[in-house]
Coordinates of N, CA, C and O in Angstrom, one line a residue:
D22 N 18.3 108.6 134.3 CA 19.2 107.9 133.3 C 18.6 107.2 132.4 O 19.3 107.6 131.2
A23 N 18.4 106.4 132.5 CA 17.9 105.0 131.2 C 16.4 106.2 130.7 O 16.8 105.6 129.7
I24 N 15.6 107.4 131.4 CA 14.9 107.7 130.8 C 15.6 108.9 129.3 O 15.7 108.9 128.0
L25 N 16.7 109.5 129.8 CA 17.6 110.5 129.1 C 18.2 109.5 128.1 O 18.5 110.2 126.7
L26 N 19.1 108.4 128.4 CA 19.6 107.8 127.2 C 18.4 107.1 126.5 O 18.8 107.4 125.0
E27 N 17.7 106.6 126.8 CA 16.5 105.9 125.5 C 16.0 107.2 124.8 O 16.1 107.3 123.1
R28 N 15.8 108.5 125.3 CA 15.2 109.4 124.5 C 16.6 110.2 123.3 O 16.3 110.8 122.2
R29 N 17.7 110.1 124.1 CA 19.4 111.1 123.2 C 18.4 109.7 122.2 O 19.7 110.0 121.2
R30 N 19.2 108.4 122.2 CA 19.1 107.6 121.3 C 17.9 107.5 120.1 O 17.8 107.7 118.6
E31 N 16.2 107.6 120.8 CA 15.7 107.8 120.1 C 15.7 109.3 119.4 O 14.5 109.6 117.8
F32 N 15.7 110.6 119.8 CA 15.6 111.9 118.7 C 16.7 112.1 118.3 O 17.1 113.0 118.6
Y33 N 18.0 111.4 118.3 CA 19.5 111.8 118.0 C 19.2 112.9 116.8 O 18.7 112.4 115.8
A34 N 19.7 113.7 116.8 CA 20.2 114.9 115.6 C 18.7 115.8 115.8 O 18.6 116.4 114.6
E35 N 17.7 115.8 116.2 CA 16.5 116.3 116.3 C 16.2 117.7 117.4 O 15.7 118.6 117.1
G36 N 17.3 118.1 117.9 CA 17.5 119.3 118.7 C 16.9 119.3 120.1 O 16.8 120.2 120.5
H37 N 16.6 118.0 120.9 CA 16.1 117.6 121.9 C 17.2 117.7 122.9 O 16.7 117.9 124.0
D38 N 18.0 117.1 122.3 CA 19.3 116.7 123.6 C 19.7 117.8 124.7 O 19.5 117.6 125.6
F39 N 19.9 119.3 124.0 CA 20.0 120.3 125.0 C 18.7 120.8 126.2 O 19.3 120.7 127.4
Y40 N 17.8 120.6 125.7 CA 16.5 121.1 126.3 C 16.6 119.5 127.2 O 16.0 119.7 128.7
D41 N 16.6 118.2 126.9 CA 16.5 117.5 127.9 C 17.5 117.2 128.7 O 17.1 117.3 130.4
L42 N 18.9 117.7 128.8 CA 19.7 117.8 129.9 C 19.3 118.3 130.6 O 19.5 118.8 131.8
V43 N 18.5 119.8 130.3 CA 18.6 120.9 131.4 C 17.3 120.8 132.2 O 17.4 120.7 133.1
R44 N 16.3 119.8 131.7 CA 15.1 119.4 131.9 C 15.6 118.2 133.4 O 14.7 118.4 134.3
F45 N 16.3 117.4 132.2 CA 17.0 116.4 133.9 C 17.9 116.9 134.9 O 18.9 116.2 135.2
G46 N 18.8 118.3 134.4 CA 19.4 118.9 135.7 C 21.1 118.2 135.3 O 22.1 118.3 136.6
K47 N 21.3 117.6 133.6 CA 22.4 117.2 134.0 C 23.5 117.8 132.3 O 24.3 117.2 131.8
L48 N 23.4 119.3 132.3 CA 23.7 119.9 131.4 C 25.4 120.0 131.9 O 26.2 119.4 130.4
S49 N 25.9 120.7 132.9 CA 26.6 120.3 133.1 C 28.0 119.1 133.2 O 28.9 119.1 132.9
E50 N 27.1 118.3 133.3 CA 27.9 116.9 133.6 C 27.8 116.1 131.7 O 28.6 115.3 132.1
N51 N 27.0 116.8 131.0 CA 27.5 116.3 129.7 C 27.7 117.1 128.6 O 27.6 117.1 127.7
V52 N 28.4 118.4 129.3 CA 28.5 119.4 128.0 C 29.7 120.0 128.7 O 29.8 120.9 129.6
A53 N 31.5 119.4 128.2 CA 32.3 119.9 128.7 C 32.3 121.4 128.9 O 33.2 121.5 129.9
N54 N 32.0 122.2 128.3 CA 33.0 123.6 128.6 C 31.2 124.1 129.3 O 31.2 125.7 129.3
I55 N 30.6 123.8 130.0 CA 29.6 124.2 130.6 C 29.6 123.9 132.4 O 29.8 122.5 132.2
S56 N 29.6 124.8 133.1 CA 30.9 124.1 134.2 C 29.8 124.1 135.3 O 28.2 124.4 135.2
P57 N 29.4 123.6 136.4 CA 28.2 123.7 137.5 C 28.1 125.5 138.2 O 26.9 125.3 138.6
A58 N 28.6 126.4 137.9 CA 29.0 127.2 138.2 C 28.0 128.1 137.4 O 27.1 128.9 137.6
D59 N 28.4 127.9 136.2 CA 27.6 127.9 135.0 C 25.8 128.0 135.0 O 25.2 129.0 134.9
V60 N 25.8 126.7 135.6 CA 24.7 126.4 135.6 C 23.7 127.4 136.6 O 22.9 127.9 136.4
R61 N 24.8 127.7 138.1 CA 24.3 128.7 139.2 C 23.8 129.1 138.6 O 22.7 130.2 139.2
D62 N 24.6 130.0 138.0 CA 24.4 131.7 137.6 C 23.3 131.3 136.2 O 23.5 133.1 135.8
G63 N 22.9 130.7 135.6 CA 21.9 131.0 134.6 C 22.3 130.9 133.6 O 21.6 131.3 132.8
I64 N 23.0 129.7 133.4 CA 23.4 129.9 131.6 C 22.0 128.8 130.9 O 21.7 129.0 129.7
E65 N 21.2 128.2 132.3 CA 20.3 127.6 131.4 C 18.7 128.0 130.8 O 18.1 128.0 130.4
L66 N 19.4 129.8 131.4 CA 18.0 130.3 131.1 C 18.4 131.3 129.4 O 19.4 132.1 129.9
W67 N 17.6 131.6 129.2 CA 17.7 133.1 128.3 C 18.1 134.5 128.6 O 17.4 134.6 129.6
P68 N 19.0 134.9 127.9 CA 19.5 136.4 128.6 C 18.1 137.3 128.3 O 17.0 136.6 127.4
L69 N 17.8 138.1 128.8 CA 16.5 138.7 128.6 C 16.8 140.3 128.2 O 18.6 140.8 128.3
S70 N 16.4 140.4 127.2 CA 16.7 142.0 126.0 C 16.9 143.2 127.1 O 16.2 143.5 127.9
S71 N 17.7 144.1 126.5 CA 17.8 145.0 126.9 C 16.2 146.1 127.3 O 16.1 146.9 128.1
G72 N 15.3 146.1 126.0 CA 13.9 146.8 126.3 C 13.7 146.4 127.4 O 12.3 147.3 128.1
A73 N 13.5 144.8 127.6 CA 12.5 144.3 129.4 C 13.0 145.2 130.1 O 12.2 145.5 130.7
F74 N 14.4 145.8 130.4 CA 14.9 146.6 131.5 C 14.3 147.7 131.4 O 13.7 149.0 132.5
D75 N 14.3 148.2 130.3 CA 13.0 149.9 130.2 C 11.8 149.8 130.6 O 11.3 150.8 131.0
N76 N 10.9 148.6 130.8 CA 9.8 148.6 131.0 C 9.5 148.4 132.6 O 8.7 148.4 132.8
N77 N 10.7 147.7 133.0 CA 10.7 147.2 134.4 C 12.3 147.2 135.0 O 13.0 146.4 134.8
A78 N 12.3 148.5 135.7 CA 13.2 148.7 136.3 C 13.6 148.0 137.8 O 15.1 147.5 138.2
M79 N 12.7 146.7 138.5 CA 13.0 145.8 139.2 C 13.4 144.7 139.0 O 14.0 143.9 139.6
M80 N 13.7 145.0 137.5 CA 14.0 143.5 136.9 C 15.8 143.3 136.9 O 16.3 144.3 136.6
T81 N 16.5 142.5 137.3 CA 17.8 142.0 136.9 C 18.1 141.1 135.8 O 17.4 140.2 135.6
Q82 N 19.5 141.4 135.4 CA 20.0 140.0 134.4 C 20.3 139.0 135.1 O 20.6 138.9 135.8
N83 N 20.2 137.7 134.3 CA 20.7 136.4 134.8 C 22.0 136.8 135.2 O 22.7 137.3 134.4
P84 N 23.1 136.5 136.4 CA 24.0 136.5 136.4 C 25.1 135.9 135.5 O 26.1 136.7 134.9
F85 N 24.4 134.7 134.8 CA 25.8 134.4 133.6 C 26.0 135.4 132.7 O 27.0 135.5 131.9
W86 N 24.3 135.8 132.1 CA 24.8 136.9 130.9 C 24.9 138.0 131.4 O 25.3 139.0 130.2
N87 N 25.6 138.4 132.6 CA 25.9 139.8 132.9 C 27.3 140.1 133.2 O 28.4 140.7 133.3
K88 N 27.9 138.6 132.7 CA 29.5 138.4 132.6 C 30.0 139.5 131.6 O 29.8 139.1 130.5

């Protein structure tokens, strides 16, 4: 927590905050509209493009992005 807090102070407004929260597993604790269920469903992951599924039928979209 101390490292995260120091990084938030040091890199204020530089766009690192979101990725630090993801890295430390604290996204749902610090962002009001993101729930632990959203994190479990894959909100921290980028959605896959529809073209990716054309190339590989075994792929599936992250559950959060299927909603």
